Short mmCIF file of C-alpha atoms in Angstrom, two decimals:
data_model
loop_
_atom_site.label_atom_id
_atom_site.label_comp_id
_atom_site.label_asym_id
_atom_site.label_seq_id
_atom_site.Cartn_x
_atom_site.Cartn_y
_atom_site.Cartn_z
CA MET A 1 9.75 -30.78 1.90
CA LYS A 2 13.16 -31.12 0.37
CA LYS A 3 11.63 -31.60 -3.11
CA PHE A 4 9.17 -28.31 -2.65
CA LEU A 5 12.49 -26.75 -0.99
CA SER A 6 14.75 -27.51 -4.22
CA ALA A 7 12.19 -26.60 -6.91
CA ILE A 8 12.16 -23.01 -5.33
CA PHE A 9 16.34 -22.74 -4.79
CA SER A 10 16.24 -23.80 -8.83
CA ILE A 11 13.35 -21.59 -9.93
CA ALA A 12 16.29 -18.25 -7.85
CA SER A 13 19.23 -19.60 -9.82
CA THR A 14 17.45 -19.15 -12.42
CA THR A 15 16.41 -16.39 -12.50
CA CYS A 16 19.09 -14.93 -10.43
CA ALA A 17 21.30 -14.83 -13.65
CA LEU A 18 18.03 -12.96 -15.40
CA ALA A 19 17.86 -10.39 -13.05
CA GLN A 20 19.02 -6.53 -13.85
CA GLU A 21 20.02 -4.26 -10.61
CA ALA A 22 17.68 -2.65 -9.30
CA PRO A 23 17.80 1.20 -8.21
CA THR A 24 18.64 1.99 -4.76
CA SER A 25 15.81 3.08 -2.82
CA PRO A 26 16.35 5.76 0.25
CA LEU A 27 15.70 4.96 3.96
CA GLU A 28 12.17 4.72 4.21
CA PHE A 29 10.57 5.44 7.09
CA SER A 30 6.51 5.89 7.90
CA GLY A 31 3.99 4.92 10.65
CA SER A 32 0.86 5.67 12.55
CA VAL A 33 -0.92 6.45 16.03
CA ASP A 34 -4.66 5.68 17.08
CA THR A 35 -6.57 6.29 19.94
CA TYR A 36 -10.59 5.76 20.21
CA TYR A 37 -13.66 6.38 22.52
CA LYS A 38 -16.21 3.26 23.07
CA TYR A 39 -19.21 3.05 24.49
CA ASP A 40 -20.36 -0.21 24.96
CA PHE A 41 -24.79 -0.41 25.04
CA ALA A 42 -24.50 -2.67 27.76
CA LYS A 43 -22.21 -0.84 29.94
CA ARG A 44 -19.85 -2.86 29.94
CA PRO A 45 -16.50 -4.79 27.11
CA ASN A 46 -18.65 -6.90 25.47
CA ILE A 47 -18.60 -7.92 22.10
CA PRO A 48 -15.59 -10.94 21.81
CA THR A 49 -13.60 -9.08 18.87
CA SER A 50 -10.25 -7.48 18.66
CA PHE A 51 -9.17 -3.97 19.52
CA ALA A 52 -11.05 -1.19 21.03
CA SER A 53 -11.70 -3.15 23.78
CA ASP A 54 -12.52 -0.26 26.70
CA HIS A 55 -15.48 0.72 27.07
CA ASN A 56 -16.40 4.32 28.13
CA SER A 57 -12.79 4.84 27.94
CA VAL A 58 -10.71 7.22 26.29
CA SER A 59 -8.26 4.52 24.59
CA LEU A 60 -5.15 4.29 23.18
CA GLY A 61 -4.36 2.52 20.59
CA MET A 62 -0.59 1.38 18.52
CA ILE A 63 1.99 3.53 17.82
CA ASP A 64 3.38 1.67 14.89
CA LEU A 65 6.92 2.66 12.99
CA VAL A 66 8.09 0.73 10.07
CA LEU A 67 11.24 0.80 8.35
CA LYS A 68 11.68 0.25 4.93
CA LYS A 69 14.47 0.14 3.14
CA LYS A 70 15.93 -1.42 -0.49
CA THR A 71 19.34 -1.51 -1.84
CA GLY A 72 19.46 -3.55 -5.17
CA LYS A 73 17.76 -6.49 -5.55
CA ALA A 74 17.44 -6.88 -1.77
CA SER A 75 15.10 -5.19 0.30
CA PHE A 76 14.18 -5.87 4.52
CA VAL A 77 11.20 -4.17 6.11
CA GLY A 78 10.94 -3.73 9.87
CA GLU A 79 7.41 -2.92 11.85
CA ILE A 80 7.56 -2.40 15.50
CA SER A 81 4.28 -1.33 17.20
CA PHE A 82 3.69 -0.56 21.09
CA GLY A 83 0.41 0.54 23.22
CA PRO A 84 -2.34 -1.55 23.59
CA ARG A 85 -3.25 -2.84 19.90
CA GLY A 86 0.37 -4.10 18.99
CA GLN A 87 1.40 -5.30 22.63
CA THR A 88 -1.70 -7.63 24.35
CA GLN A 89 -3.57 -7.04 21.85
CA SER A 90 -1.82 -8.56 19.55
CA ILE A 91 -0.20 -11.94 19.11
CA PRO A 92 2.82 -11.71 20.53
CA ASP A 93 3.90 -9.95 23.36
CA ALA A 94 7.56 -9.76 23.22
CA ALA A 95 8.72 -9.58 26.82
CA ASN A 96 4.81 -12.47 27.86
CA ASN A 97 3.94 -9.70 30.83
CA ASN A 98 1.52 -7.32 28.87
CA SER A 99 3.75 -4.06 28.86
CA SER A 100 6.50 -5.19 25.78
CA PHE A 101 5.88 -4.33 21.94
CA HIS A 102 4.67 -6.41 18.88
CA ILE A 103 7.23 -7.06 15.72
CA GLN A 104 4.35 -6.84 13.09
CA ASN A 105 6.96 -7.52 9.80
CA LEU A 106 10.50 -8.13 10.12
CA TYR A 107 11.45 -10.20 6.91
CA VAL A 108 13.65 -10.01 4.01
CA ASN A 109 13.22 -10.10 0.46
CA TYR A 110 14.70 -10.87 -3.10
CA ASP A 111 14.37 -10.00 -6.56
CA PHE A 112 15.08 -12.37 -7.99
CA SER A 113 13.63 -10.70 -11.37
CA ASP A 114 11.33 -8.51 -11.93
CA LYS A 115 8.48 -11.85 -11.53
CA PHE A 116 9.99 -14.05 -9.08
CA SER A 117 10.99 -12.82 -5.35
CA MET A 118 11.64 -15.10 -2.16
CA THR A 119 10.99 -13.40 1.06
CA ALA A 120 11.84 -14.53 4.81
CA GLY A 121 10.68 -13.39 8.22
CA TYR A 122 8.09 -12.50 10.44
CA MET A 123 5.04 -10.85 8.31
CA GLY A 124 1.53 -9.70 7.73
CA THR A 125 -0.60 -13.12 7.31
CA PHE A 126 -1.72 -13.63 3.99
CA ILE A 127 -5.32 -14.31 5.36
CA GLY A 128 -8.22 -12.27 5.55
CA TYR A 129 -9.76 -8.68 4.62
CA GLU A 130 -8.64 -7.00 7.71
CA VAL A 131 -5.47 -6.68 9.90
CA ILE A 132 -3.79 -5.55 12.47
CA SER A 133 -3.08 -2.07 11.57
CA PRO A 134 -6.63 0.27 11.42
CA VAL A 135 -4.47 2.60 8.85
CA GLY A 136 -5.25 -1.00 6.54
CA ASN A 137 -9.01 -0.96 7.53
CA PHE A 138 -11.97 0.68 6.73
CA ASN A 139 -14.13 -0.41 9.99
CA TYR A 140 -12.00 0.37 13.79
CA SER A 141 -13.42 -2.94 15.16
CA THR A 142 -12.93 -5.75 14.01
CA SER A 143 -14.22 -9.00 12.45
CA TYR A 144 -15.06 -12.28 13.85
CA LEU A 145 -12.99 -13.36 10.47
CA PHE A 146 -9.53 -11.18 11.73
CA THR A 147 -10.06 -12.41 15.52
CA ASN A 148 -10.11 -15.92 15.21
CA GLY A 149 -7.94 -16.48 12.04
CA PRO A 150 -3.51 -15.57 11.84
CA PHE A 151 -2.24 -11.88 12.41
CA GLN A 152 0.74 -13.59 11.50
CA ASN A 153 3.29 -15.26 9.97
CA ALA A 154 6.97 -16.68 10.17
CA GLY A 155 8.41 -18.42 7.11
CA ILE A 156 9.75 -18.21 3.53
CA LYS A 157 8.05 -17.92 0.80
CA ALA A 158 7.99 -17.45 -2.46
CA THR A 159 6.06 -15.34 -5.42
CA TYR A 160 6.36 -16.03 -9.38
CA LYS A 161 4.43 -13.01 -11.08
CA PHE A 162 2.77 -14.29 -14.11
CA SER A 163 1.56 -11.21 -15.26
CA ASP A 164 0.34 -7.63 -13.79
CA LYS A 165 -3.01 -9.96 -13.54
CA VAL A 166 -2.20 -13.05 -12.12
CA SER A 167 0.37 -14.29 -9.56
CA LEU A 168 1.67 -17.08 -7.39
CA MET A 169 2.93 -17.89 -3.84
CA ALA A 170 3.69 -20.24 -1.81
CA GLY A 171 5.30 -20.54 1.37
CA LEU A 172 6.86 -23.63 4.87
CA PHE A 173 5.30 -21.18 7.39
CA ASN A 174 5.46 -21.77 11.05
CA ASP A 175 2.47 -22.34 13.00
CA TRP A 176 0.96 -18.91 13.61
CA ASN A 177 1.73 -16.60 15.73
CA VAL A 178 5.27 -17.23 17.14
CA TYR A 179 8.30 -15.36 16.20
CA SER A 180 9.92 -19.37 17.12
CA ALA A 181 8.58 -22.39 15.46
CA THR A 182 6.94 -24.53 18.77
CA ARG A 183 6.26 -27.48 16.89
CA GLY A 184 8.96 -26.47 14.21
CA VAL A 185 8.53 -25.56 10.70
CA SER A 186 5.02 -27.30 10.40
CA SER A 187 2.30 -25.65 7.44
CA ILE A 188 2.53 -25.10 4.08
CA GLY A 189 0.26 -21.63 2.43
CA ALA A 190 0.20 -20.32 -0.85
CA GLN A 191 -2.45 -17.67 -1.99
CA LEU A 192 -3.23 -17.31 -6.08
CA MET A 193 -3.93 -14.44 -7.14
CA VAL A 194 -5.92 -12.55 -9.81
CA SER A 195 -7.10 -9.61 -10.93
CA PRO A 196 -9.64 -10.43 -13.79
CA VAL A 197 -10.29 -6.40 -14.44
CA GLU A 198 -9.27 -3.38 -13.18
CA GLY A 199 -10.26 -2.40 -10.04
CA TRP A 200 -11.01 -6.21 -8.83
CA THR A 201 -8.31 -8.43 -7.38
CA ALA A 202 -9.01 -11.24 -6.01
CA TYR A 203 -6.58 -13.77 -3.69
CA LEU A 204 -7.73 -17.34 -3.65
CA ASN A 205 -5.48 -18.75 0.31
CA VAL A 206 -4.94 -22.17 2.10
CA LEU A 207 -2.78 -22.84 4.64
CA SER A 208 -2.39 -26.43 6.21
CA GLY A 209 -1.01 -26.57 9.64
CA ALA A 210 0.20 -26.04 13.20
CA ASP A 211 -2.14 -23.46 14.70
CA PRO A 212 -1.59 -22.06 18.15
CA TYR A 213 -4.89 -25.06 19.18
CA GLY A 214 -3.22 -28.08 17.19
CA TYR A 215 -3.72 -28.69 13.36
CA GLY A 216 -5.89 -27.56 10.39
CA THR A 217 -6.26 -26.10 7.03
CA ILE A 218 -8.04 -22.54 6.21
CA GLU A 219 -8.99 -21.82 2.88
CA ASP A 220 -9.66 -18.04 2.46
CA LEU A 221 -10.87 -16.14 -0.37
CA THR A 222 -10.23 -12.06 -0.52
CA THR A 223 -11.31 -10.06 -2.82
CA SER A 224 -12.32 -6.10 -3.29
CA TYR A 225 -13.64 -4.66 -6.76
CA GLN A 226 -13.78 -1.11 -7.26
CA ILE A 227 -16.68 -0.96 -9.24
CA SER A 228 -16.50 2.64 -9.69
CA LYS A 229 -15.04 6.00 -9.02
CA ALA A 230 -17.00 6.06 -5.94
CA PHE A 231 -18.41 2.26 -4.59
CA LYS A 232 -15.98 -0.32 -3.68
CA LEU A 233 -17.15 -3.79 -2.65
CA GLY A 234 -14.87 -6.27 -0.71
CA LEU A 235 -15.64 -9.84 0.38
CA ASN A 236 -14.32 -12.46 2.77
CA ALA A 237 -15.16 -16.09 2.99
CA ALA A 238 -13.42 -18.15 4.17
CA ASN A 239 -13.24 -21.44 6.35
CA TYR A 240 -11.42 -23.99 9.02
CA ASP A 241 -11.31 -27.07 9.69
CA MET A 242 -9.08 -29.05 13.21
CA ALA A 243 -8.21 -31.81 12.66
CA ASP A 244 -9.79 -34.76 14.91
CA ASP A 245 -12.85 -33.01 14.52
CA ALA A 246 -12.07 -30.64 16.82
CA GLY A 247 -13.37 -27.93 15.33
CA GLY A 248 -12.55 -24.86 13.54
CA TYR A 249 -15.20 -21.84 11.96
CA ALA A 250 -16.81 -20.71 8.62
CA GLY A 251 -17.51 -17.04 8.28
CA VAL A 252 -18.52 -14.65 5.04
CA ALA A 253 -18.58 -10.92 5.11
CA LEU A 254 -18.57 -7.79 2.97
CA TYR A 255 -17.64 -4.58 2.72
CA PRO A 256 -19.56 -2.31 0.93
CA GLN A 257 -17.92 1.40 0.56
CA ILE A 258 -19.38 4.14 -1.25
CA ALA A 259 -17.17 7.86 -0.95
CA VAL A 260 -20.05 10.39 -0.23
CA ALA A 261 -17.63 13.12 -1.16
CA ASP A 262 -14.02 14.12 -1.21
CA ALA A 263 -12.97 13.47 2.28
CA VAL A 264 -15.54 11.52 3.41
CA THR A 265 -16.58 8.37 2.44
CA LEU A 266 -19.70 5.63 4.37
CA GLY A 267 -18.90 1.64 4.81
CA LEU A 268 -21.14 -0.90 6.43
CA ARG A 269 -19.48 -4.21 7.20
CA GLY A 270 -22.11 -7.00 7.16
CA GLU A 271 -20.68 -10.37 8.61
CA TYR A 272 -21.80 -14.09 9.03
CA PHE A 273 -19.67 -15.94 11.65
CA LYS A 274 -20.45 -20.05 12.65
CA TYR A 275 -18.16 -21.33 14.99
CA LYS A 276 -18.04 -25.50 13.79
CA ASP A 277 -19.39 -28.31 16.52
CA VAL A 278 -16.40 -29.32 18.74
CA GLY A 279 -17.40 -32.86 18.41
CA ALA A 280 -20.94 -33.93 21.31
CA THR A 281 -20.21 -29.72 21.38
CA PRO A 282 -22.56 -27.67 19.23
CA GLY A 283 -21.35 -24.63 17.93
CA THR A 284 -22.51 -20.75 17.89
CA SER A 285 -23.14 -18.81 15.62
CA TYR A 286 -23.09 -14.81 15.04
CA THR A 287 -24.14 -11.94 12.97
CA GLY A 288 -22.88 -8.74 12.86
CA VAL A 289 -23.69 -5.21 11.54
CA THR A 290 -20.98 -2.10 11.67
CA PHE A 291 -21.65 0.85 10.45
CA THR A 292 -18.34 3.06 9.96
CA ALA A 293 -17.62 6.34 8.60
CA ASN A 294 -13.95 7.64 7.76
CA ILE A 295 -13.61 11.26 7.48
CA LYS A 296 -10.49 12.01 6.06
CA SER A 297 -8.36 15.09 7.19
CA GLY A 298 -4.40 14.46 5.96
CA GLY A 299 -3.10 11.94 7.26
CA LEU A 300 -5.55 12.04 9.87
CA THR A 301 -8.71 9.98 9.52
CA PHE A 302 -11.55 10.42 12.36
CA ILE A 303 -13.63 7.40 12.46
CA PRO A 304 -17.07 7.23 13.78
CA GLU A 305 -18.94 3.71 14.09
CA VAL A 306 -22.00 2.08 15.21
CA ARG A 307 -21.80 -1.55 15.84
CA LEU A 308 -24.83 -3.94 16.39
CA ASP A 309 -24.54 -8.10 17.00
CA HIS A 310 -26.52 -11.08 17.73
CA ASN A 311 -26.56 -14.63 18.35
CA GLY A 312 -29.65 -16.35 19.63
CA ASP A 313 -26.79 -18.88 21.63
CA LYS A 314 -27.26 -15.06 24.44
CA PRO A 315 -23.23 -15.14 24.88
CA PHE A 316 -24.05 -10.93 25.29
CA PHE A 317 -24.37 -9.22 28.04
CA ASN A 318 -26.99 -6.63 28.57
CA LYS A 319 -27.17 -3.58 31.39
CA THR A 320 -28.00 -5.85 34.20
CA ALA A 321 -24.79 -8.03 33.73
CA GLY A 322 -27.99 -10.89 32.78
CA ALA A 323 -27.00 -13.31 29.33
CA ALA A 324 -28.90 -11.47 25.90
CA PRO A 325 -28.92 -12.35 21.99
CA ASN A 326 -27.64 -8.62 21.04
CA ALA A 327 -24.88 -6.17 21.46
CA GLY A 328 -24.31 -2.58 20.49
CA GLN A 329 -21.22 -0.04 21.08
CA PHE A 330 -20.69 2.76 19.05
CA SER A 331 -17.11 3.67 18.48
CA LEU A 332 -15.24 7.20 17.85
CA ALA A 333 -11.86 6.36 16.36
CA ALA A 334 -8.99 8.74 15.14
CA VAL A 335 -6.01 7.69 13.35
CA TYR A 336 -2.83 10.03 12.17
CA ALA A 337 -1.05 8.06 9.52
CA PHE A 338 2.26 9.56 8.75
CA MET B 1 20.81 41.17 16.72
CA LYS B 2 22.48 41.76 12.64
CA TYR B 3 22.40 37.82 12.39
CA LEU B 4 19.03 36.96 13.47
CA PHE B 5 18.05 39.90 10.88
CA ILE B 6 20.40 38.20 8.17
CA LEU B 7 19.24 34.78 9.59
CA PHE B 8 15.55 36.62 8.69
CA ILE B 9 16.42 37.83 5.23
CA ALA B 10 17.83 34.74 4.45
CA ILE B 11 14.20 32.43 5.57
CA ILE B 12 12.81 34.99 3.42
CA SER B 13 14.42 35.01 0.87
CA PHE B 14 14.14 31.34 0.44
CA LYS B 15 10.83 30.75 0.53
CA VAL B 16 10.03 33.45 -1.67
CA SER B 17 12.12 31.39 -4.27
CA ALA B 18 10.64 28.60 -2.88
CA GLN B 19 7.57 29.26 -4.38
CA GLN B 20 5.18 26.79 -6.40
CA LYS B 21 5.17 26.95 -9.77
CA GLN B 22 1.68 25.86 -11.07
CA PHE B 23 1.11 23.70 -14.23
CA PRO B 24 -0.77 25.98 -17.06
CA LEU B 25 -3.86 24.74 -17.85
CA ASP B 26 -4.88 24.32 -21.15
CA ASP B 27 -7.60 25.23 -23.96
CA SER B 28 -9.82 22.29 -22.15
CA GLY B 29 -8.77 23.45 -18.75
CA LYS B 30 -6.74 20.56 -18.01
CA PHE B 31 -3.58 21.52 -16.01
CA ILE B 32 -0.15 21.25 -19.27
CA TYR B 33 3.19 20.76 -18.98
CA TYR B 34 3.76 22.46 -22.89
CA GLU B 35 7.29 23.97 -24.58
CA VAL B 36 8.52 24.12 -28.12
CA VAL B 37 12.31 23.23 -28.45
CA ASP B 38 14.22 24.42 -31.25
CA VAL B 39 16.86 21.72 -32.26
CA LYS B 40 19.57 23.43 -35.12
CA THR B 41 21.19 20.25 -36.97
CA THR B 42 19.47 17.78 -35.65
CA PRO B 43 16.63 16.33 -38.82
CA LYS B 44 13.42 14.67 -37.39
CA ASP B 45 14.43 11.12 -37.66
CA SER B 46 17.07 11.68 -35.55
CA LEU B 47 14.76 13.68 -32.59
CA LEU B 48 12.39 10.45 -33.10
CA MET B 49 15.15 7.82 -32.64
CA ARG B 50 16.51 9.77 -30.09
CA ALA B 51 12.73 10.44 -28.02
CA ASN B 52 12.47 6.10 -28.81
CA THR B 53 15.55 5.51 -26.90
CA PHE B 54 14.82 7.25 -24.15
CA LEU B 55 10.97 6.07 -23.83
CA ASN B 56 12.46 2.31 -24.04
CA ALA B 57 14.99 3.22 -21.71
CA ASP B 58 12.53 2.92 -18.39
CA LYS B 59 9.58 1.05 -19.05
CA LYS B 60 8.80 0.33 -15.50
CA SER B 61 7.49 4.85 -15.75
CA ILE B 62 6.67 4.83 -19.36
CA VAL B 63 5.10 2.71 -21.73
CA LYS B 64 4.59 3.88 -25.54
CA GLN B 65 0.74 3.55 -26.46
CA ASN B 66 1.07 5.59 -30.19
CA SER B 67 3.91 6.65 -32.27
CA THR B 68 3.78 7.68 -36.15
CA ASP B 69 6.81 8.97 -38.92
CA SER B 70 7.06 12.09 -36.61
CA SER B 71 5.43 11.77 -32.81
CA ILE B 72 5.13 9.33 -29.90
CA THR B 73 2.48 9.41 -27.69
CA ALA B 74 3.08 7.79 -24.04
CA LYS B 75 2.14 7.07 -20.71
CA GLY B 76 3.77 7.40 -17.61
CA LYS B 77 3.84 7.32 -14.09
CA MET B 78 5.58 9.44 -11.50
CA VAL B 79 5.65 8.52 -7.68
CA ILE B 80 4.79 11.17 -5.62
CA ASP B 81 6.75 11.25 -2.12
CA LYS B 82 5.95 12.28 1.57
CA THR B 83 9.33 13.38 3.48
CA ILE B 84 9.31 13.11 7.49
CA LEU B 85 12.31 14.75 8.15
CA VAL B 86 15.50 12.82 6.24
CA ALA B 87 13.45 9.62 5.47
CA GLY B 88 9.80 9.82 4.08
CA HIS B 89 8.41 6.92 1.67
CA PRO B 90 5.39 7.20 -1.66
CA SER B 91 2.41 8.20 -1.06
CA GLY B 92 1.61 7.84 -4.25
CA GLU B 93 1.87 8.71 -8.01
CA VAL B 94 0.76 11.05 -10.51
CA ASN B 95 -0.02 9.66 -14.06
CA TYR B 96 0.04 11.14 -17.31
CA ILE B 97 0.06 11.35 -20.77
CA LEU B 98 2.78 12.24 -22.83
CA ASN B 99 3.35 13.88 -26.43
CA PHE B 100 5.72 14.52 -28.47
CA GLU B 101 5.61 15.84 -32.21
CA ALA B 102 9.04 15.93 -34.55
CA ARG B 103 10.32 18.32 -37.13
CA ASP B 104 13.54 19.21 -38.93
CA LYS B 105 14.84 21.01 -36.44
CA LYS B 106 12.15 21.12 -33.67
CA TYR B 107 10.10 19.29 -31.32
CA ARG B 108 7.48 19.43 -29.43
CA TYR B 109 6.15 18.34 -26.41
CA TRP B 110 4.08 18.25 -23.64
CA LEU B 111 2.37 16.66 -20.72
CA SER B 112 -1.56 16.62 -19.47
CA ASP B 113 -4.21 14.57 -18.15
CA PHE B 114 -2.15 13.94 -14.75
CA GLU B 115 -4.33 12.14 -12.25
CA TYR B 116 -3.05 11.37 -8.98
CA ILE B 117 -3.63 7.80 -6.94
CA PRO B 118 -2.89 8.17 -3.72
CA TYR B 119 -0.72 4.70 -2.42
CA GLN B 120 -1.82 2.85 1.47
CA ARG B 121 0.54 0.85 3.16
CA ASP B 122 -0.20 -2.58 3.17
CA ARG B 123 -0.44 -5.72 5.51
CA TYR B 124 3.89 -5.91 4.47
CA GLY B 125 4.72 -2.67 5.14
CA ASN B 126 4.51 -1.81 1.21
CA TYR B 127 3.29 1.38 -0.58
CA VAL B 128 1.12 0.25 -2.81
CA ALA B 129 -2.30 1.67 -5.34
CA THR B 130 -5.83 1.98 -3.24
CA THR B 131 -7.56 1.94 -6.55
CA LYS B 132 -7.39 1.96 -9.84
CA VAL B 133 -9.32 5.24 -10.37
CA GLY B 134 -7.60 8.52 -10.08
CA THR B 135 -8.64 12.20 -9.42
CA ALA B 136 -7.75 14.81 -11.67
CA LEU B 137 -5.01 16.91 -10.24
CA GLU B 138 -6.94 20.34 -11.64
CA LYS B 139 -9.89 18.71 -9.21
CA THR B 140 -9.98 21.84 -6.17
CA PRO B 141 -10.52 19.74 -3.78
CA GLY B 142 -12.81 20.34 0.02
CA LYS B 143 -11.46 22.56 2.37
CA LEU B 144 -10.60 19.35 4.68
CA ASN B 145 -7.16 18.41 2.17
CA ALA B 146 -6.41 21.41 0.70
CA GLY B 147 -2.71 21.28 2.37
CA GLU B 148 -2.11 18.19 1.18
CA TRP B 149 -3.07 18.34 -2.16
CA LYS B 150 -0.99 21.43 -2.67
CA ASP B 151 2.29 19.07 -1.70
CA ILE B 152 1.12 17.21 -3.94
CA LEU B 153 0.72 19.69 -6.66
CA GLU B 154 4.38 21.21 -6.27
CA SER B 155 5.61 17.70 -5.89
CA ALA B 156 4.46 16.65 -9.35
CA TYR B 157 5.24 19.90 -11.06
CA ASN B 158 9.08 19.42 -9.64
CA LYS B 159 8.68 15.70 -10.63
CA THR B 160 6.90 16.86 -14.33
CA ALA B 161 10.20 19.89 -15.11
CA LYS B 162 12.53 17.20 -13.94
CA PHE B 163 11.42 14.86 -15.82
CA ALA B 164 11.79 17.69 -18.70
CA GLU B 165 14.49 18.31 -18.27
CA ASN B 166 16.14 14.89 -18.57
CA PHE B 167 13.81 13.90 -21.97
CA LYS B 168 15.50 17.60 -23.70
CA LYS B 169 18.79 16.29 -22.28
CA ALA B 170 18.42 12.99 -24.34
CA LEU B 171 16.98 14.71 -27.39
CA ALA B 172 19.86 16.96 -27.03
CA THR B 173 22.91 13.87 -27.37
CA ASN B 174 23.36 12.25 -30.04
CA ILE B 175 23.01 8.61 -29.41
CA VAL B 176 26.12 7.53 -31.21
CA ASP B 177 28.33 10.06 -29.55
CA LYS B 178 26.74 9.27 -25.68
CA GLN B 179 28.14 5.15 -26.72
CA LYS B 180 31.39 6.55 -27.57
CA THR B 181 31.55 8.15 -24.62
CA LYS B 182 30.37 4.88 -22.28
CA ALA B 183 32.83 3.09 -23.93
CA ASN B 184 35.93 5.19 -23.30
CA THR B 185 38.37 3.40 -21.22
CA VAL B 186 41.23 5.16 -18.89
CA SER B 187 44.60 3.14 -19.93
CA THR B 188 47.97 3.23 -17.51
CA LYS B 189 50.29 1.82 -20.32
CA LYS B 190 51.09 5.38 -21.14
CA TRP B 191 51.45 8.74 -18.42
#
């Protein structure tokens, strides 16, 4: 640990001298609000992924407010959200009573040079394809990979940009989704970004250490490729192994999207997800197909969506509350970004 | 009542004066910002040197592509901002090609091939390009996004005009004089 920190600060002090003063930016202010209606075909909350959880209700997502400022080489980001998506359904809820707020990002960053920067604080996780904010996702409902992975990581990280096509991040983090560590600074994480051709970016991620349930290691690939002006393909694959044969998960999700008009993009999410065996208890696997449209008008995006999930172990409900292998839902969301 | 009338006239006057300026179209139907500038005494070589100095000063925003003994081509970008009351954030970038040609005592430049790339907030709260594929500024958007596109065009024009103003100022300034000005110091010994 000491060697790692020493290496980071050696690089920092070397590159600090080479850095040129960057201009001050004005205070940035942005955010979003979202609301949705969902109808589950079993007439009750059914699919166990994050957000959009209410059945047959016009419900709230969250209001999200972001501040950012850069002065010279130093900058900060503060992002806070209110509403179910940003409170009880994100973790942690600040007051732990389901009626508080959630900090999405709270960190400071220092650019020692054009190539090297360091960041410390509470940040959106670098693992995975989907994020908490609906502005950052194409689909309104979320994948099993997202729901089961980390949402945020508090820690300190260093990023070195070799070129526009390659960069490397390494950092030390608390356990997942906590403002202050419950088991010390207990995780190490790294991310290699490569962009082999224009429009194609891939992130190879690893995070090893404490999670909410024990200790484990995630390997994750998140990539997207704008193949043509109209067609984009995204992919997320992850494997999570918990220590002491305590389970974990593995999964892959594919995200093809095609723009059919200036304001309309259609997309699919196809996902396979498996909870691993825990000792002698066998795991279980889900498949899900989600068909989503994004219709944009200025800052507003309408997101109609149909989702069908399957699991042979019948974890879902049918209309009479009996066990069912299939689940389906329709939702219509409105997301306004400003 | 009199004050209300004056305020009304002032608002109308402001709106008229603030009407959106638009890029003219070139022979191929693309937006262009074109200007020929006469300079009374400056030779071609000095103009080229000043243009090079200007372009080299901000390599994050503009990068030279080609140059000859009388011309320069560069690729640039300008960030478009969305303002909410007093604060705002970047909403996208407009990429363009700058062409510059110099002769003795005159030069011309034009910006063309404007393409807009929208930004989106990423997981860390920073605004980043959502795609590498730009949309030509000349393209007429659908009704759903017409209002937003108008704001982008207006902002792109204003940023281009500002760039042109700075570029012309740089080409009108003798680099040696500029360096002398920079080196000026204030002496407190004599007074």
